[in-house]
Short mmCIF file of C-alpha atoms in Angstrom, two decimals:
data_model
loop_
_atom_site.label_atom_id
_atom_site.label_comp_id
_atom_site.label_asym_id
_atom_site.label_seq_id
_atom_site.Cartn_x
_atom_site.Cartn_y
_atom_site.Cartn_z
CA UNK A 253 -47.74 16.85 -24.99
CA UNK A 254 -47.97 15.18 -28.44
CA UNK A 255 -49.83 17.61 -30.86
CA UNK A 256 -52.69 15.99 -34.10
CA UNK A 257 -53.31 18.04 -36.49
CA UNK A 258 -56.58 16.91 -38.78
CA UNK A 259 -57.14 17.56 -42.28
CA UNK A 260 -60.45 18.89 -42.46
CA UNK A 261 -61.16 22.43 -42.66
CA UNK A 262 -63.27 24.55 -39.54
CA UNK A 263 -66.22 24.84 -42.24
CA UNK A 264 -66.74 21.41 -42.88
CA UNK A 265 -70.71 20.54 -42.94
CA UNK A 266 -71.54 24.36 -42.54
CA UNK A 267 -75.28 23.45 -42.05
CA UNK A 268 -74.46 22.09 -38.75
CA UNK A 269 -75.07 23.94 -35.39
CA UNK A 270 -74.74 23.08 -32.04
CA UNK A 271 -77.50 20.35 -31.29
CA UNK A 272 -76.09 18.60 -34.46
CA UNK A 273 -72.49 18.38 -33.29
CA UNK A 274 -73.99 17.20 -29.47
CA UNK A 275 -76.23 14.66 -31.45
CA UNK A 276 -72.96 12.86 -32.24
CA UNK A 277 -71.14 12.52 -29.19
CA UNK A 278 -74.22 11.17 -27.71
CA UNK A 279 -74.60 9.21 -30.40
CA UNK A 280 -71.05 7.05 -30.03
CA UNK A 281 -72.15 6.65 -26.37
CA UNK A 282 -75.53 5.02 -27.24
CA UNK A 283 -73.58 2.86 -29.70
CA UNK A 284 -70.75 1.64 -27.14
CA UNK A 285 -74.13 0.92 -24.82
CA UNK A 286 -75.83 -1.06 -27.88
CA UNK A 287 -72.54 -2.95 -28.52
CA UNK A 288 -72.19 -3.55 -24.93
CA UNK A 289 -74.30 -3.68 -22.41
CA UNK A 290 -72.73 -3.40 -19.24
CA UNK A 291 -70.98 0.13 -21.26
CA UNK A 292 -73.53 1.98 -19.91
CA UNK A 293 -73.66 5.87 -21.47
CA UNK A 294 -73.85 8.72 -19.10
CA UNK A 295 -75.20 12.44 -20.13
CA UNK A 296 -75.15 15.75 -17.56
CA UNK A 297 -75.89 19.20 -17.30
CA UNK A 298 -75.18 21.74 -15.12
CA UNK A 299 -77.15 24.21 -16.01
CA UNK A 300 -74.98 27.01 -13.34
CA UNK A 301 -71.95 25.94 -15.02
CA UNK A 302 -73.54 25.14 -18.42
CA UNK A 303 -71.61 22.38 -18.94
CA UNK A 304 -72.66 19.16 -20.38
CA UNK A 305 -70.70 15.85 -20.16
CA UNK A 306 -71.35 12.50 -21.90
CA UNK A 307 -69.47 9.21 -21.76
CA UNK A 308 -69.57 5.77 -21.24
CA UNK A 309 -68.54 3.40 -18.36
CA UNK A 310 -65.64 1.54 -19.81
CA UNK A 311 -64.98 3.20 -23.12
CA UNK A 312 -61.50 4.64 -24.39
CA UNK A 313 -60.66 6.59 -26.97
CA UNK A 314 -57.63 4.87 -28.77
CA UNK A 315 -55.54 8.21 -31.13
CA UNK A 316 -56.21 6.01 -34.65
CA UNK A 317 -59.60 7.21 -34.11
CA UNK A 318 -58.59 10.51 -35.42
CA UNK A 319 -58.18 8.89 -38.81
CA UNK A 320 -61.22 9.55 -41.11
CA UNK A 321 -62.76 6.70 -41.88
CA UNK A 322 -61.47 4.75 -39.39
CA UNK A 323 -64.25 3.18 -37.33
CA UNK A 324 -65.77 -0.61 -36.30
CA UNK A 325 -69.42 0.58 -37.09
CA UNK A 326 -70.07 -0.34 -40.74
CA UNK A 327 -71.09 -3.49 -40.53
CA UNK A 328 -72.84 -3.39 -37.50
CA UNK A 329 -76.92 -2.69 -38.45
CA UNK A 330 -78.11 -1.42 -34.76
CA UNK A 331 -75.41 1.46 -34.92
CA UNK A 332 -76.53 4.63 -35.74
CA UNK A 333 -73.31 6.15 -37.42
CA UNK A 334 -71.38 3.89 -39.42
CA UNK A 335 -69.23 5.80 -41.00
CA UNK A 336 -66.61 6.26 -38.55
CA UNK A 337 -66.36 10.56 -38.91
CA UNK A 338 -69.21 11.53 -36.23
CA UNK A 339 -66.97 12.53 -32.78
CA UNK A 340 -64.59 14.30 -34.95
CA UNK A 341 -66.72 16.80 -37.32
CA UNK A 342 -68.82 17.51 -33.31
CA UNK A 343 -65.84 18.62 -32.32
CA UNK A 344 -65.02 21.22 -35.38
CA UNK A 345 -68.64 22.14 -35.14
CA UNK A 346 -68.62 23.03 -31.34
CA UNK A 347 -65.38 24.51 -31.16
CA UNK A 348 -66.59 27.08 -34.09
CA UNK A 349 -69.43 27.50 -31.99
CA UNK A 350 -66.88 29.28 -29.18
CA UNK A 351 -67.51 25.70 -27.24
CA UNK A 352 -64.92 24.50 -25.34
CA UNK A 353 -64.71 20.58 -25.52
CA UNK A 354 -62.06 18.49 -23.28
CA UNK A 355 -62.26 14.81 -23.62
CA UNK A 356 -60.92 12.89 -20.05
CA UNK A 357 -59.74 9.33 -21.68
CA UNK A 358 -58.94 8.43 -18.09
CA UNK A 359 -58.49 4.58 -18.06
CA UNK A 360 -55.72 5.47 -21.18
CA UNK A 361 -54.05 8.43 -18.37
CA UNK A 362 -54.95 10.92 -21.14
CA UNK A 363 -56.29 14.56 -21.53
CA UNK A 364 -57.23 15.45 -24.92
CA UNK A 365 -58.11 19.15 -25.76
CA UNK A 366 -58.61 20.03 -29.07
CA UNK A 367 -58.67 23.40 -30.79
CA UNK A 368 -58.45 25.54 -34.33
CA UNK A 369 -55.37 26.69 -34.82
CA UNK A 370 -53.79 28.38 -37.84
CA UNK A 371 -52.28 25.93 -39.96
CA UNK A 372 -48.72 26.41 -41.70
CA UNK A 373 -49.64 23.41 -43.80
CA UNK A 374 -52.73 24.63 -45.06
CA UNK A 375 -51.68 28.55 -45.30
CA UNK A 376 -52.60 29.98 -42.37
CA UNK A 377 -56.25 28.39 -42.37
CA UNK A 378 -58.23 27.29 -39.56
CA UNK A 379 -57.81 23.34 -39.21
CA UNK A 380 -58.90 21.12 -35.59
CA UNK A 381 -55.83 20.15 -33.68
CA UNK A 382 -55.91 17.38 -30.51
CA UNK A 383 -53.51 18.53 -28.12
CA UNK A 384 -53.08 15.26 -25.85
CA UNK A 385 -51.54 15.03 -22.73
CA UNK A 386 -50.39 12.03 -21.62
CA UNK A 387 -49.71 10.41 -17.83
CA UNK A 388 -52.63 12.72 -16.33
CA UNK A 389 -52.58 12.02 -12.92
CA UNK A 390 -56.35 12.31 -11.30
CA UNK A 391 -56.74 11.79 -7.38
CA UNK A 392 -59.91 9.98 -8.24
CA UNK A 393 -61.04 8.33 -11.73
CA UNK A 394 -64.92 8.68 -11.90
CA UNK A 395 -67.26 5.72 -12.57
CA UNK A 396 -67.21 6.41 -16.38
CA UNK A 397 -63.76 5.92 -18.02
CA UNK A 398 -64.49 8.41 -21.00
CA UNK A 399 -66.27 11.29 -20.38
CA UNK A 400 -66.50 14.38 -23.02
CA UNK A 401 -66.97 17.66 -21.24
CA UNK A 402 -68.45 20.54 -23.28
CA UNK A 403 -68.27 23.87 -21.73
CA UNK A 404 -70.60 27.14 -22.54
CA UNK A 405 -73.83 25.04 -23.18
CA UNK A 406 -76.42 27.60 -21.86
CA UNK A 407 -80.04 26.40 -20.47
CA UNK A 408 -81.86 27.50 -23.84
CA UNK A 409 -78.91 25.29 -26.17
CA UNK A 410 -79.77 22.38 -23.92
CA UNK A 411 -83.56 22.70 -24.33
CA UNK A 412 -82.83 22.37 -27.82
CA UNK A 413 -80.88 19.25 -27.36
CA UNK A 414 -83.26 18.09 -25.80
CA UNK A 415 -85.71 18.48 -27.97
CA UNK A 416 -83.76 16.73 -30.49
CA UNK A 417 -83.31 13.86 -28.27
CA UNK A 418 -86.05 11.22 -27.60
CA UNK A 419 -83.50 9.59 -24.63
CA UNK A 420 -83.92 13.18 -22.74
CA UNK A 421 -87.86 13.74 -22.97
CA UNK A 422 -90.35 12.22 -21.02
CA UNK A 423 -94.65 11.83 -21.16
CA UNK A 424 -95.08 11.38 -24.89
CA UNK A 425 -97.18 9.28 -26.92
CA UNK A 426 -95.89 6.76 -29.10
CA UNK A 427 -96.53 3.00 -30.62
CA UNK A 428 -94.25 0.59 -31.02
CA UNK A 429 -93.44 -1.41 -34.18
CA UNK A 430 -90.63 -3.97 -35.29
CA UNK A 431 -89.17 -1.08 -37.31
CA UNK A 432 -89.25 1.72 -34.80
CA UNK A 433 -92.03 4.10 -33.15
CA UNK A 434 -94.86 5.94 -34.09
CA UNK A 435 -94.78 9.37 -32.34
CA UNK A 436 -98.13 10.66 -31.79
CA UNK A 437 -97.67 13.68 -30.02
CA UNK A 438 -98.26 16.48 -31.80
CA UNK A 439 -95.05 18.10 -31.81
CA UNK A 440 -93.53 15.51 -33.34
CA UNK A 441 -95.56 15.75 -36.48
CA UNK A 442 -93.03 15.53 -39.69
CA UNK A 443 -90.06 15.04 -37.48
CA UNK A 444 -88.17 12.13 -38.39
CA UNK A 445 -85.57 10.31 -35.85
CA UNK A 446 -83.45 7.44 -35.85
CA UNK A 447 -82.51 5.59 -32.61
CA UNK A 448 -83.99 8.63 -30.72
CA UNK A 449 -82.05 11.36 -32.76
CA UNK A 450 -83.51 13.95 -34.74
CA UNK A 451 -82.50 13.91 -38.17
CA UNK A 452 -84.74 15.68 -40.62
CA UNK A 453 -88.57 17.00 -41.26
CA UNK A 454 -90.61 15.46 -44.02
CA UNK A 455 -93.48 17.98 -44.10
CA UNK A 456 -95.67 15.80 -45.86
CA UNK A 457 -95.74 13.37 -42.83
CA UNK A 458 -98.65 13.61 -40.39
CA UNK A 459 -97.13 12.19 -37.52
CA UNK A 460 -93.59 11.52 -36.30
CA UNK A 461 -91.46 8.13 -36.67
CA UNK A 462 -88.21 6.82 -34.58
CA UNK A 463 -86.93 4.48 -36.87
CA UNK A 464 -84.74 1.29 -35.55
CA UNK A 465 -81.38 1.99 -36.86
CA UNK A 466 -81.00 -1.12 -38.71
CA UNK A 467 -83.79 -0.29 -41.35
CA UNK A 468 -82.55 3.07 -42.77
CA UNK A 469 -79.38 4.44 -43.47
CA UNK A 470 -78.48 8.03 -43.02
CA UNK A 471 -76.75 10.14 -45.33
CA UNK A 472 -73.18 10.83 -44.81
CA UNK A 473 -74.24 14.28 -43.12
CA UNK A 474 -76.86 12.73 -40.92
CA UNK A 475 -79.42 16.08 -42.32
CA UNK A 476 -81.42 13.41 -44.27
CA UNK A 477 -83.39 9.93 -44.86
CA UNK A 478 -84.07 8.68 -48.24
CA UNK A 479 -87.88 10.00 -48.82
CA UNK A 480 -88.61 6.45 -50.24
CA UNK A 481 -87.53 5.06 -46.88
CA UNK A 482 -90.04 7.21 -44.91
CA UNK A 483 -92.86 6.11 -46.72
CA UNK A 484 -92.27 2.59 -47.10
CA UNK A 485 -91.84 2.00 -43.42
CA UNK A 486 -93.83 4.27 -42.41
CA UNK A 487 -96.83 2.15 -44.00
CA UNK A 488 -95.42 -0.96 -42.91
CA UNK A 489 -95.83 0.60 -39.53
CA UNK A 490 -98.71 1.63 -39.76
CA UNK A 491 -100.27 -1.86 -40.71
CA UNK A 492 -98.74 -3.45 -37.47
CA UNK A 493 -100.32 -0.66 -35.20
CA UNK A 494 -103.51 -1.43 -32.44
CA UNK A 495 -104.85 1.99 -33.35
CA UNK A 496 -107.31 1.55 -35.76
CA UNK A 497 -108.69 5.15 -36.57
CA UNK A 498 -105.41 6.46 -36.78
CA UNK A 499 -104.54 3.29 -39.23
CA UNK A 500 -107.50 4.51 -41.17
CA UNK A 501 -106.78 8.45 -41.27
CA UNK A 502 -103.29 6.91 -42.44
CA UNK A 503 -105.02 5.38 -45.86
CA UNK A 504 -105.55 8.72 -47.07
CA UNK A 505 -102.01 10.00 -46.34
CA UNK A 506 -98.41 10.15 -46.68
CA UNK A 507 -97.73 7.77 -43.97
CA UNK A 508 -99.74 4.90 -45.61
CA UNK A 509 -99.05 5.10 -49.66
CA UNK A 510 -97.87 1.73 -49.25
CA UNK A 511 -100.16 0.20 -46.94
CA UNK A 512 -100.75 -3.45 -48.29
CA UNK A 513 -104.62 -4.22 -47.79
CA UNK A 514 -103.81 -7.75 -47.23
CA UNK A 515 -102.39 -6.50 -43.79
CA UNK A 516 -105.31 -4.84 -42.89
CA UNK A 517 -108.07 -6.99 -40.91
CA UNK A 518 -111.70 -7.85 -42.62
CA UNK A 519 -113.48 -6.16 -39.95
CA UNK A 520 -111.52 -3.40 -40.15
CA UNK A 521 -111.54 -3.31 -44.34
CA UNK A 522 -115.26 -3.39 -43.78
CA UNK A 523 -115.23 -0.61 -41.24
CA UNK A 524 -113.64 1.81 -43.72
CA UNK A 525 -115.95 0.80 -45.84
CA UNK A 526 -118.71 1.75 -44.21
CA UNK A 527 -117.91 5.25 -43.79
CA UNK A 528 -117.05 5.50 -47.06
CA UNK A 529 -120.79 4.22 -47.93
CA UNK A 530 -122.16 6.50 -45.52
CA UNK A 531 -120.45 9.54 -46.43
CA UNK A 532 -120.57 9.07 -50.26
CA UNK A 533 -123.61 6.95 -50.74
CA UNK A 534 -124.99 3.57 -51.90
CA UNK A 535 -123.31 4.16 -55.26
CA UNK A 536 -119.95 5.40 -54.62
CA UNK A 537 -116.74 3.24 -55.49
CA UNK A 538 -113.47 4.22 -54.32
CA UNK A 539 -111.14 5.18 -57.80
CA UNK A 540 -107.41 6.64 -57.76
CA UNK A 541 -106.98 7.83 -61.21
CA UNK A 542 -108.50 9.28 -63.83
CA UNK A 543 -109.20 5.81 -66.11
CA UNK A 544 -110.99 4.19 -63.17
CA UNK A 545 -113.11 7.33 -62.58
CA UNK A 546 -114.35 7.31 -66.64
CA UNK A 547 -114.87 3.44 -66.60
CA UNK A 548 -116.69 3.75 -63.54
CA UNK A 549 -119.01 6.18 -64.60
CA UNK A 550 -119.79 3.94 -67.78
CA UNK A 551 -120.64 1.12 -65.64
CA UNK A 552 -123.10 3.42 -63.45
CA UNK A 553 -121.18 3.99 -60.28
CA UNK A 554 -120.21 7.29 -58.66
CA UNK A 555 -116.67 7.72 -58.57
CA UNK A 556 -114.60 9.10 -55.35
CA UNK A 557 -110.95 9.81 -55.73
CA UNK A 558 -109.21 8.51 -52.80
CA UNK A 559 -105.11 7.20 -52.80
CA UNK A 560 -104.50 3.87 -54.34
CA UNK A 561 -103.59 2.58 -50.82
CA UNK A 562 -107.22 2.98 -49.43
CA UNK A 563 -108.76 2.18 -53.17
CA UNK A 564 -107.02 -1.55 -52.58
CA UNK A 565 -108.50 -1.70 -48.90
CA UNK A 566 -112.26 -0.75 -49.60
CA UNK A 567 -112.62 -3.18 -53.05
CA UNK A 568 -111.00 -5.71 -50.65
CA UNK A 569 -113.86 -5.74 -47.84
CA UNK A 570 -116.96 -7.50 -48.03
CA UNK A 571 -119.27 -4.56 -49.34
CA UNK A 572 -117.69 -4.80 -52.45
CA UNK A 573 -117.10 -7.70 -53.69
CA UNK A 574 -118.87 -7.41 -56.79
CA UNK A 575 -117.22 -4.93 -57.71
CA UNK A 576 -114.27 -5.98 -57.53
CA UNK A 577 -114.91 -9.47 -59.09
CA UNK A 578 -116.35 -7.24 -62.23
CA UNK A 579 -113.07 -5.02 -62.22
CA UNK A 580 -111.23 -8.66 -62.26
CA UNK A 581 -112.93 -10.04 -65.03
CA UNK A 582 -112.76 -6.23 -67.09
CA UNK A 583 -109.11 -6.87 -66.71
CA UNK A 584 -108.88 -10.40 -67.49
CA UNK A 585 -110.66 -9.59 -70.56
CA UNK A 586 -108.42 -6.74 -71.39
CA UNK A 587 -104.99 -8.92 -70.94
CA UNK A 588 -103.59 -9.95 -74.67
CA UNK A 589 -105.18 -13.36 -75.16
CA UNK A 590 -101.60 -15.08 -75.91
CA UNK A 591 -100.79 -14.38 -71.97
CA UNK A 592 -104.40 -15.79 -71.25
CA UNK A 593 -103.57 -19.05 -73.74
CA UNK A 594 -100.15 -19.47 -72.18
CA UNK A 595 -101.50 -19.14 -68.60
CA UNK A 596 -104.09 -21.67 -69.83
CA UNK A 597 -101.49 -24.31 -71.72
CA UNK A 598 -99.44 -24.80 -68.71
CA UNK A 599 -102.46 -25.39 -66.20
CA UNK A 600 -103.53 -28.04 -68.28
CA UNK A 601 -100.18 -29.57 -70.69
CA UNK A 602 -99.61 -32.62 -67.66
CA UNK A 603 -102.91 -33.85 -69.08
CA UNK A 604 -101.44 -33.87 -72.68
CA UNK A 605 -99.32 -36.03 -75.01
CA UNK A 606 -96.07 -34.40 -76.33
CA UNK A 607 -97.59 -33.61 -79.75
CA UNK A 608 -100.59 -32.22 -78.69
CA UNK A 609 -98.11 -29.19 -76.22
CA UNK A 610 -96.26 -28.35 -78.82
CA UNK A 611 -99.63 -27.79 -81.10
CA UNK A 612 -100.89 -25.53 -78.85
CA UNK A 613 -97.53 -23.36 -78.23
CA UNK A 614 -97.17 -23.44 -82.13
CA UNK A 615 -100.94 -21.61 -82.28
CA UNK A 616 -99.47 -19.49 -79.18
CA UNK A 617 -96.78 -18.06 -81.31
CA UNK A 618 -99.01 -17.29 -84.39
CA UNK A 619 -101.28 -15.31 -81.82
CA UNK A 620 -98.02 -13.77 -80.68
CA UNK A 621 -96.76 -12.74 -83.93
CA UNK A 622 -100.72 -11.43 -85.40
CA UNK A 623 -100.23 -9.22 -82.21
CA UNK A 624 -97.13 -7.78 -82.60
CA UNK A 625 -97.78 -7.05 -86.46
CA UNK A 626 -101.46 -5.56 -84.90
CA UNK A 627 -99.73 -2.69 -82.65
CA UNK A 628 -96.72 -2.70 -84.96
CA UNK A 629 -99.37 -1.81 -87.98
CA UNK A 630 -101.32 0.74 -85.65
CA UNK A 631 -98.05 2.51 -84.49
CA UNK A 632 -97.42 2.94 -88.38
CA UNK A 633 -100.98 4.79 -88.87
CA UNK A 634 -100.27 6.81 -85.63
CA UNK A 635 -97.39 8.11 -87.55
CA UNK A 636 -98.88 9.14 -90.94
CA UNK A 637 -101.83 10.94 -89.01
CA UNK A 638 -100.01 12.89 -87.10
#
């Protein structure tokens, strides 16, 4: 019996509960699957017993795995963890739990049972230790050479692994998308997963995503996705959907800030539209901030605040095209006039001698310089009035 003693204390990610420390096992098994095919991942429950195991077909669990940081993930983009800590902080977190968790590394003849034990080292505190028996002699090794067995899982703890586990629930709704799934469903609304594993809530989100591993990264503790993440490809979801109205409810929320309207289709641009025509009237224009709403209402319209995302998509369909060729010449006429004469120089300086170029760019930096004494003059009378 050879006895490994970890340095990593029984508290260790506190926030973590049950369904978090059985995410990761099942986790490494979907990984050794994704890295090899023919490794295919197992998961049971016996609900009598209430024990749950999980493995895979031809994995092994080598003892430098109990290193931190020691792991072949990092570099890989379809993993899930990469940070080579998962199996052993879901083992700390079940065994505080009062779970009992056995791992049968049977093609390596090996038993490994872990525990907390009262560490001399560290004072008497609480610290995992693998207790690992080798030469285990089995009268039969099972299909799967690694299987982790997890004892005192009742029927309501697996429900809520389940729950937290796309690859265990059946009959929902979802749409599929080069950077994961939409989850339509309800009771998914907010949730946010990653290669079928719940990881956090966004409450602003109106539906629920699955994101592809390979296009966010998770936090060190798993608990989170970067916000900006969610949003971005959430909306690049969103624009490579076949569900139009839910496309269009999307406009208007946080699932579609950063909808591009060039990804939306003209008949669809012109559907939104529409509605927004029929529900505002004749005279309506979409606006998103304040300055558009005032300019607007110079020019005659009747301003509607919507987000910036559906703004772009109604000013790009045919019903207002006018409108948005007058916003584009307002703004051309509003750009400093030595960007408009330098934009202008080098459409047409291939048609020029040499003297005649450097002419013009010598009037382009006397326009330059007027303008920067202009604003550098009115910043001065800011000052002295207030």
């Amino acid at each position: 019996m050879r006895k490994y003693e970890l340095s990593i204390s029984a508290d260790y990610v506190p926030s973590w509960g049950i369904v978090e420390g059985v995410r990761e096992f099942y986790q490494n098994a979907i990984d050794e699957e994704t890295r090899d095919s023919s490794n295919k991942m197992m998961l049971s429950y016996d609900a009598d017993r209430e024990i749950l195991q999980i493995g895979n077909k031809h994995s092994e669990l080598d003892i430098k795995s109990l290193l931190f940081g020691n792991t072949t993930k990092d570099k890989d983009e379809d993993m899930i963890g990469n940070h080579g800590e998962g199996y052993k902080i879901a083992t700390v977190v079940l065994l505080r739990n009062q779970k009992r968790v056995t791992f049968y590394n049977y093609c390596r003849r090996e038993i490994w049972r872990p525990r907390l034990v009262k560490s001399r080292k560290y004072d008497g505190l609480l610290v995992p230790t693998f207790f690992v028996e080798t030469s285990a002699v089995w009268e039969k090794i099972p299909e799967h050479s690694l299987i982790i067995n997890i004892e005192g899982i009742t029927p309501q703890e697996y429900e809520q692994i389940k729950d937290a586990n796309l690859h265990l629930q059946e009959d929902y709704e979802k749409e599929h998308t080069m950077y994961g799934d939409i989850l339509k469903d309800e009771k998914f609304r907010g949730k946010v997963f990653v290669g079928g594993l719940f990881i956090c809530r966004e409450q602003r989100l109106e539906i629920g995503i699955d994101f592809k591993p390979k296009f966010v990264r998770l936090e060190r503790d798993r608990s989170m996705v970067n916000s900006f993440d969610i949003q971005w490809y959430a909306s690049r979801m969103m624009e490579q959907i076949k569900d139009a109205e839910m496309l269009k409810k999307s406009l208007n929320s946080y699932s579609g800030c950063y909808i591009v309207q060039e990804c939306v289709p003209m008949d669809l641009k012109n559907e939104i539209a529409e509605d927004f025509i029929n529900e505002f009237g004749a005279k309506a224009v979409p606006v998103s901030d304040q300055g558009d709403m005032d300019g607007m209402k110079r020019r005659g319209y009747k301003p509607v605040i919507v987000s910036e995302a559906k703004k772009k998509v109604i000013l790009a369909s045919e019903y207002f095209q006018d409108v948005e060729e007058e916003n584009r010449k307002i703004q051309e006429k509003l750009r400093p006039l030595c960007d408009r004469l330098c934009e202008f120089i080098e459409r047409i300086e291939d048609r020029l001698d040499e003297d005649e170029v450097l002419e013009l760019y010598g009037f382009l930096d006397e326009i330059t310089a007027d303008e920067e004494k202009e604003g550098t003059d009115r910043g001065r009378e800011n000052l002295l009035f207030n």
